[in-house]
């Protein structure tokens, strides 16, 4: 399998964790989001993924896009080391936690949106940082509430083995720390992030461990 | 089942379509996104959904949040009239198309983001509308490319029966038209939208047909 990847892409980071948790070998193909005006915007990559977003996974010649769709695909084709629990309600809880990152936080705070704010709208660097922190805090506060008050929460977001929810949460925590968001208000998120970082699958997926890291 | 709903919420509209396609009865509980400073922001609704976002589904006392998670839950608990195809790659394609709406367009253009732009950032109404159209156009262009060049595309996004992808696409088209986005550049999206609107399940889920419509 080939993963079109960028060390700092939060959505690619999710998929790297999932691949590692399942013990699947893959070749990382770096697509630089800044160099050459953004290699993801060039026609070579657009031919693979018309959204011009990372990641994309190629498996046996077929391309799968969108990080959550890729993780569901890996789950269906490689069911060992499941990233979703069994019961329908439990699965819904894990998917909802994943989407609280992938739909409610990350899309509003990713690079293309920040560039539109400072470029097209002429927003100041300070106002951009405030925007970033606002949406991260809103989102993490909701996740903290879901996690802190639920008997389903264990060592990880759902029970004592990592799931798709942890694959999404850890990259979001990494991003929050990059923008100096104070994590003290989200103790359960912080505790789970620390538990994840002890696992080799998460450690090996960390941006600093990628071949294209800068 | 109870659906916490708002006639104009795009994410709730997706779930209404899914419920109707599966022929499932539900009680709509309106949560007004504007009245009383936003009823979704009040503690009564936050106790149901800490994200303070619509929709939420209650089934037998349990709450499921996040529209795509709700649709997957309905698919697993009510597998008749499937909203996902069989093969893993086909399922990945449908999920990716759904996420191209639910992750790449809608989160950046929803009400709370537009309010931050005009309120906190003091962006003009014109610049807000330009923002809206920019992300909708980017997203629809990518979806058009995925749909127009794929043998899997049929009368609907994937084959000749509606899927989760159509549940997401139709509300996004509705929103695009509200903001006068010219749909001529997206002929496949437009054709599929028209095909969907002929089905009673889609027609009954339309914002204008809800009890709380204004």
Coordinates of C-alpha atoms in Angstrom, one line a residue:
Chain A
X1 CA 0.0 0.0 0.0
X2 CA 1.1 3.5 -0.8
X3 CA 0.2 6.4 1.5
X4 CA 0.4 9.9 0.0
X5 CA 1.6 11.6 3.1
X6 CA 3.1 14.8 4.7
X7 CA 4.7 14.5 8.1
X8 CA 2.7 17.4 9.6
X9 CA -0.7 16.6 8.0
X10 CA -3.0 15.8 10.8
X11 CA -5.3 13.7 8.6
X12 CA -2.4 11.6 7.3
X13 CA -1.1 11.2 10.8
X14 CA -4.5 9.5 11.7
X15 CA -4.0 7.0 8.9
X16 CA -0.4 6.3 9.8
X17 CA -1.5 5.4 13.4
X18 CA -4.3 3.1 12.0
X19 CA -1.8 1.4 9.6
X20 CA 0.7 0.9 12.5
X21 CA -1.9 -0.4 14.9
X22 CA -2.9 -3.0 12.4
X23 CA 0.7 -3.8 11.7
X24 CA 0.3 -3.1 8.0
X25 CA 3.4 -2.2 5.9
X26 CA 3.1 0.8 3.6
X27 CA 5.2 3.0 1.5
X28 CA 5.0 6.7 2.4
X29 CA 5.0 9.0 -0.7
X30 CA 5.7 12.6 0.6
X31 CA 3.6 15.4 -0.9
X32 CA 4.9 18.7 0.4
X33 CA 2.1 21.1 1.4
X34 CA 4.3 24.2 1.3
X35 CA 7.1 23.6 -1.3
X36 CA 6.5 24.5 -4.9
X37 CA 3.4 26.5 -3.9
X38 CA 2.0 23.2 -2.5
X39 CA 2.7 20.0 -4.3
X40 CA -0.8 18.8 -3.4
X41 CA -2.2 21.5 -5.7
X42 CA -0.3 20.3 -8.8
X43 CA -2.0 18.3 -11.5
X44 CA 0.0 15.1 -10.7
X45 CA -1.5 14.9 -7.2
X46 CA -5.0 16.2 -8.3
X47 CA -5.1 13.3 -10.7
X48 CA -4.9 11.0 -7.7
X49 CA -7.1 13.0 -5.4
X50 CA -9.3 15.8 -7.0
X51 CA -9.8 17.4 -3.6
X52 CA -6.1 18.1 -3.5
X53 CA -6.0 17.1 0.1
X54 CA -4.0 14.6 2.1
X55 CA -4.0 11.7 2.6
X56 CA -4.7 9.3 -0.2
X57 CA -4.2 5.5 0.0
X58 CA -3.4 3.3 -2.9
X59 CA -4.1 -0.4 -2.5
X60 CA -3.6 -2.7 -5.4
X61 CA -4.0 0.1 -7.9
X62 CA -7.2 1.5 -6.4
X63 CA -7.2 4.9 -4.6
X64 CA -9.1 5.6 -1.4
X65 CA -9.4 9.2 -0.1
X66 CA -10.6 10.9 3.1
X67 CA -8.9 9.8 6.3
X68 CA -11.9 8.3 8.0
X69 CA -13.0 6.5 4.9
X70 CA -9.5 5.1 4.6
X71 CA -9.6 3.9 8.2
X72 CA -13.0 2.3 7.7
X73 CA -11.6 0.6 4.5
X74 CA -8.6 -0.7 6.5
X75 CA -11.0 -2.0 9.2
X76 CA -13.1 -3.9 6.6
X77 CA -10.2 -5.3 4.6
X78 CA -7.9 -6.1 7.6
X79 CA -10.3 -6.8 10.5
X80 CA -7.6 -8.0 12.9
X81 CA -6.7 -5.4 15.6
X82 CA -10.1 -3.8 15.3
X83 CA -10.3 0.0 15.5
X84 CA -14.1 -0.2 16.1
X85 CA -15.8 -2.0 18.9
X86 CA -18.6 -4.6 18.4
X87 CA -22.0 -3.2 19.3
X88 CA -23.7 -0.6 17.1
X89 CA -24.0 2.0 19.9
X90 CA -20.4 1.5 20.8
X91 CA -19.3 1.9 17.2
X92 CA -21.5 5.0 16.9
X93 CA -19.8 6.5 20.0
X94 CA -16.3 5.8 18.6
X95 CA -17.2 7.2 15.2
X96 CA -18.8 10.3 16.8
X97 CA -15.7 11.0 18.8
X98 CA -13.6 10.6 15.6
X99 CA -15.9 13.0 13.8
X100 CA -15.8 15.5 16.6
X101 CA -12.2 16.0 15.5
X102 CA -12.5 15.3 11.8
X103 CA -15.6 17.4 11.2
X104 CA -15.8 19.9 14.0
X105 CA -12.2 21.0 14.6
X106 CA -9.8 20.1 11.9
X107 CA -11.5 21.4 8.8
X108 CA -11.9 24.9 10.3
X109 CA -8.2 25.1 11.4
X110 CA -6.3 23.5 8.6
X111 CA -3.7 25.2 6.5
X112 CA -5.9 26.2 3.6
X113 CA -8.4 27.9 5.8
X114 CA -5.7 29.7 7.8
X115 CA -4.2 30.9 4.5
X116 CA -7.5 32.2 3.3
X117 CA -7.9 34.1 6.6
X118 CA -4.5 35.8 6.5
X119 CA -4.2 36.1 2.7
X120 CA -7.7 36.8 1.2
X121 CA -9.2 38.3 4.3
X122 CA -6.1 40.1 5.5
X123 CA -6.6 38.9 9.1
X124 CA -3.6 39.5 11.5
X125 CA -1.4 36.7 12.8
X126 CA -2.8 37.3 16.3
X127 CA -6.4 37.0 15.0
X128 CA -5.5 33.9 13.1
X129 CA -4.0 32.3 16.2
X130 CA -7.1 33.3 18.2
X131 CA -9.3 31.7 15.5
X132 CA -7.3 28.5 15.7
X133 CA -7.4 28.3 19.5
X134 CA -11.1 29.1 19.6
X135 CA -12.2 26.1 17.5
X136 CA -9.7 23.8 19.1
X137 CA -10.9 24.7 22.6
X138 CA -14.6 24.4 21.6
X139 CA -14.0 21.0 20.1
X140 CA -11.7 19.7 22.9
X141 CA -14.2 20.9 25.6
X142 CA -17.0 18.9 23.9
X143 CA -14.7 15.8 23.6
X144 CA -13.6 16.2 27.2
X145 CA -17.2 16.2 28.4
X146 CA -18.0 13.1 26.3
X147 CA -15.0 11.3 27.6
X148 CA -15.0 12.4 31.3
X149 CA -18.6 11.4 32.0
X150 CA -18.9 8.1 30.2
X151 CA -18.4 4.6 31.7
X152 CA -17.2 3.5 28.2
X153 CA -14.1 5.6 28.5
X154 CA -11.1 3.5 29.6
X155 CA -7.4 3.7 29.2
X156 CA -8.3 5.0 25.7
X157 CA -11.3 6.9 24.3
X158 CA -13.4 3.7 24.3
X159 CA -12.3 0.9 26.6
X160 CA -8.7 -0.3 27.0
X161 CA -7.7 -0.8 23.4
X162 CA -7.2 2.1 20.9
X163 CA -9.9 2.8 18.4
X164 CA -10.5 5.1 15.4
X165 CA -11.3 7.8 18.0
X166 CA -7.7 7.7 19.4
X167 CA -6.3 7.8 15.8
X168 CA -8.1 11.1 15.4
X169 CA -7.6 12.6 18.9
X170 CA -3.8 12.2 19.1
X171 CA -3.0 14.2 16.0
X172 CA -5.4 16.9 17.1
X173 CA -3.7 17.1 20.5
X174 CA -0.3 17.4 18.7
X175 CA -1.8 20.3 16.7
X176 CA -3.2 22.0 19.8
X177 CA 0.2 21.9 21.5
X178 CA 1.8 23.4 18.4
X179 CA -0.5 26.4 18.8
X180 CA 0.2 26.5 22.6
X181 CA -3.4 25.6 23.6
X182 CA -3.4 25.0 27.4
X183 CA -4.5 21.4 27.8
X184 CA -5.1 21.7 31.6
X185 CA -8.9 22.1 30.9
X186 CA -9.0 18.7 29.2
X187 CA -7.5 16.3 31.7
X188 CA -9.1 13.2 30.2
X189 CA -8.0 14.1 26.7
X190 CA -4.5 14.7 28.1
X191 CA -4.4 11.4 30.0
X192 CA -5.5 9.4 26.9
X193 CA -3.0 11.2 24.7
X194 CA -0.2 10.2 27.1
X195 CA -1.4 6.6 27.2
X196 CA -1.4 6.5 23.4
X197 CA 2.0 8.0 23.1
X198 CA 3.4 5.0 25.0
X199 CA 2.3 2.6 22.2
X200 CA 4.9 2.0 19.5
X201 CA 2.2 2.4 16.8
X202 CA 1.5 5.9 17.9
X203 CA 5.1 6.8 18.5
X204 CA 6.1 5.6 15.0
X205 CA 3.4 7.7 13.4
X206 CA 4.5 10.9 15.1
X207 CA 5.4 13.7 12.6
X208 CA 9.0 13.8 13.9
X209 CA 9.5 10.2 13.0
X210 CA 8.6 10.5 9.3
X211 CA 11.2 10.5 6.5
X212 CA 10.0 13.9 5.3
X213 CA 10.2 15.5 8.7
X214 CA 11.9 18.9 8.9
Chain B
X1 CA -36.6 7.4 17.7
X2 CA -36.3 11.1 18.4
X3 CA -34.3 13.4 16.1
X4 CA -33.1 16.7 17.5
X5 CA -33.6 18.7 14.4
X6 CA -33.8 22.1 12.8
X7 CA -35.4 22.5 9.4
X8 CA -32.4 24.3 7.9
X9 CA -29.6 22.3 9.5
X10 CA -27.8 20.7 6.7
X11 CA -26.4 17.9 8.9
X12 CA -29.9 17.1 10.3
X13 CA -31.3 17.1 6.7
X14 CA -28.8 14.3 5.8
X15 CA -30.2 12.2 8.7
X16 CA -33.8 12.9 7.8
X17 CA -33.1 11.6 4.3
X18 CA -31.5 8.5 5.6
X19 CA -34.4 7.8 8.0
X20 CA -36.9 8.3 5.2
X21 CA -35.0 6.1 2.7
X22 CA -35.1 3.3 5.3
X23 CA -38.7 4.0 6.0
X24 CA -38.1 4.6 9.7
X25 CA -40.6 6.5 11.8
X26 CA -39.2 9.2 14.0
X27 CA -40.3 12.1 16.1
X28 CA -38.6 15.5 15.2
X29 CA -37.7 17.6 18.2
X30 CA -37.0 21.1 16.9
X31 CA -34.0 23.0 18.3
X32 CA -33.9 26.5 17.0
X33 CA -30.4 27.6 16.0
X34 CA -31.3 31.4 16.1
X35 CA -34.2 31.9 18.6
X36 CA -33.3 32.6 22.3
X37 CA -29.7 33.2 21.2
X38 CA -29.6 29.7 19.8
X39 CA -31.5 26.9 21.7
X40 CA -28.6 24.5 20.8
X41 CA -26.3 26.5 23.1
X42 CA -28.5 26.1 26.2
X43 CA -27.8 23.6 28.9
X44 CA -30.8 21.5 28.2
X45 CA -29.5 20.6 24.7
X46 CA -25.8 20.5 25.8
X47 CA -26.7 17.8 28.2
X48 CA -27.9 15.7 25.2
X49 CA -25.0 16.8 22.9
X50 CA -22.0 18.5 24.5
X51 CA -20.9 19.7 21.0
X52 CA -24.0 21.9 21.0
X53 CA -24.5 20.9 17.3
X54 CA -27.4 19.3 15.4
X55 CA -28.5 16.6 14.9
X56 CA -28.7 14.1 17.7
X57 CA -30.6 10.9 17.5
X58 CA -32.1 9.2 20.6
X59 CA -33.0 5.5 20.2
X60 CA -34.3 3.6 23.1
X61 CA -32.8 6.1 25.6
X62 CA -29.3 6.1 24.0
X63 CA -28.0 9.2 22.2
X64 CA -26.0 9.1 19.0
X65 CA -24.4 12.3 17.7
X66 CA -22.6 13.4 14.5
X67 CA -24.7 12.9 11.3
X68 CA -22.4 10.4 9.6
X69 CA -22.1 8.4 12.8
X70 CA -25.9 8.4 13.0
X71 CA -26.3 7.2 9.4
X72 CA -23.7 4.4 10.0
X73 CA -25.7 3.5 13.2
X74 CA -28.9 3.3 11.2
X75 CA -27.2 1.2 8.6
X76 CA -26.0 -1.3 11.2
X77 CA -29.2 -1.5 13.1
X78 CA -31.6 -1.3 10.1
X79 CA -29.7 -2.9 7.3
X80 CA -32.6 -3.0 4.8
X81 CA -32.5 -0.4 2.1
X82 CA -28.7 -0.2 2.5
X83 CA -27.1 3.2 2.2
X84 CA -23.7 1.6 1.6
X85 CA -22.8 -0.8 -1.2
X86 CA -21.2 -4.2 -0.6
X87 CA -17.5 -4.2 -1.6
X88 CA -14.9 -2.5 0.6
X89 CA -13.7 -0.2 -2.2
X90 CA -17.2 0.7 -3.1
X91 CA -18.0 1.5 0.5
X92 CA -14.9 3.6 0.7
X93 CA -15.9 5.5 -2.4
X94 CA -19.3 6.3 -0.9
X95 CA -17.9 7.3 2.5
X96 CA -15.3 9.5 0.9
X97 CA -17.9 11.3 -1.2
X98 CA -20.0 11.8 2.0
X99 CA -17.0 13.2 3.8
X100 CA -16.1 15.5 0.9
X101 CA -19.3 17.3 2.0
X102 CA -19.2 16.6 5.7
X103 CA -15.5 17.3 6.3
X104 CA -14.4 19.6 3.4
X105 CA -17.3 21.9 2.8
X106 CA -19.9 22.1 5.5
X107 CA -17.8 22.6 8.7
X108 CA -16.2 25.7 7.1
X109 CA -19.4 27.2 5.9
X110 CA -21.9 26.6 8.7
X111 CA -23.6 29.1 10.9
X112 CA -21.2 29.3 13.8
X113 CA -18.2 29.9 11.5
X114 CA -20.0 32.6 9.5
X115 CA -21.0 34.3 12.8
X116 CA -17.4 34.3 14.0
X117 CA -16.3 35.8 10.7
X118 CA -18.8 38.7 10.8
X119 CA -18.9 39.0 14.6
X120 CA -15.5 38.4 16.1
X121 CA -13.5 39.2 12.9
X122 CA -15.7 42.0 11.6
X123 CA -15.7 40.7 8.1
X124 CA -18.2 42.3 5.7
X125 CA -21.3 40.6 4.5
X126 CA -19.8 40.5 1.0
X127 CA -16.6 38.9 2.2
X128 CA -18.6 36.4 4.2
X129 CA -20.6 35.5 1.1
X130 CA -17.4 35.2 -0.9
X131 CA -15.9 32.9 1.8
X132 CA -19.1 30.7 1.6
X133 CA -19.0 30.4 -2.2
X134 CA -15.3 29.8 -2.3
X135 CA -15.4 26.7 -0.1
X136 CA -18.6 25.4 -1.7
X137 CA -17.1 25.8 -5.2
X138 CA -13.8 24.1 -4.2
X139 CA -15.7 21.2 -2.7
X140 CA -18.3 20.8 -5.4
X141 CA -15.6 21.0 -8.1
X142 CA -13.8 18.0 -6.5
X143 CA -17.0 16.1 -6.1
X144 CA -17.9 16.8 -9.7
X145 CA -14.5 15.4 -10.8
X146 CA -15.0 12.3 -8.7
X147 CA -18.5 11.7 -10.0
X148 CA -18.1 12.7 -13.7
X149 CA -15.1 10.4 -14.4
X150 CA -16.1 7.3 -12.5
X151 CA -17.8 4.2 -14.0
X152 CA -19.4 3.7 -10.5
X153 CA -21.5 6.8 -10.9
X154 CA -25.0 6.0 -12.0
X155 CA -28.4 7.6 -11.6
X156 CA -27.1 8.5 -8.1
X157 CA -23.6 9.1 -6.7
X158 CA -22.9 5.4 -6.6
X159 CA -25.0 3.2 -8.9
X160 CA -28.7 3.4 -9.3
X161 CA -29.9 3.5 -5.7
X162 CA -29.2 6.3 -3.3
X163 CA -26.5 6.0 -0.7
X164 CA -25.0 7.9 2.2
X165 CA -23.2 10.0 -0.4
X166 CA -26.5 11.3 -1.8
X167 CA -27.8 11.9 1.7
X168 CA -24.9 14.4 2.1
X169 CA -24.8 15.9 -1.4
X170 CA -28.5 17.0 -1.6
X171 CA -28.4 19.2 1.5
X172 CA -25.2 20.7 0.3
X173 CA -26.7 21.5 -3.1
X174 CA -29.7 23.1 -1.2
X175 CA -27.2 25.3 0.7
X176 CA -25.3 26.2 -2.4
X177 CA -28.5 27.4 -4.1
X178 CA -29.4 29.5 -1.0
X179 CA -26.1 31.3 -1.5
X180 CA -26.7 31.6 -5.2
X181 CA -23.7 29.4 -6.2
X182 CA -23.9 28.8 -10.0
X183 CA -24.4 25.1 -10.4
X184 CA -23.6 25.0 -14.2
X185 CA -20.0 24.0 -13.5
X186 CA -21.2 20.9 -11.7
X187 CA -23.5 19.1 -14.2
X188 CA -23.2 15.7 -12.7
X189 CA -23.9 17.0 -9.2
X190 CA -26.9 18.9 -10.6
X191 CA -28.2 15.8 -12.4
X192 CA -27.9 13.6 -9.4
X193 CA -29.6 16.3 -7.2
X194 CA -32.5 16.4 -9.6
X195 CA -32.8 12.6 -9.6
X196 CA -32.8 12.5 -5.8
X197 CA -35.5 15.2 -5.5
X198 CA -37.9 12.9 -7.5
X199 CA -37.8 10.4 -4.6
X200 CA -40.4 10.9 -1.8
X201 CA -37.7 10.2 0.8
X202 CA -35.7 13.2 -0.3
X203 CA -38.8 15.4 -0.9
X204 CA -40.2 14.7 2.6
X205 CA -36.8 15.6 4.2
X206 CA -36.6 19.0 2.4
X207 CA -36.4 21.9 4.9
X208 CA -39.6 23.4 3.5
X209 CA -41.5 20.2 4.5
X210 CA -40.5 20.3 8.2
X211 CA -43.0 21.3 11.0
X212 CA -40.6 24.0 12.2
X213 CA -40.1 25.5 8.7
X214 CA -40.4 29.3 8.5

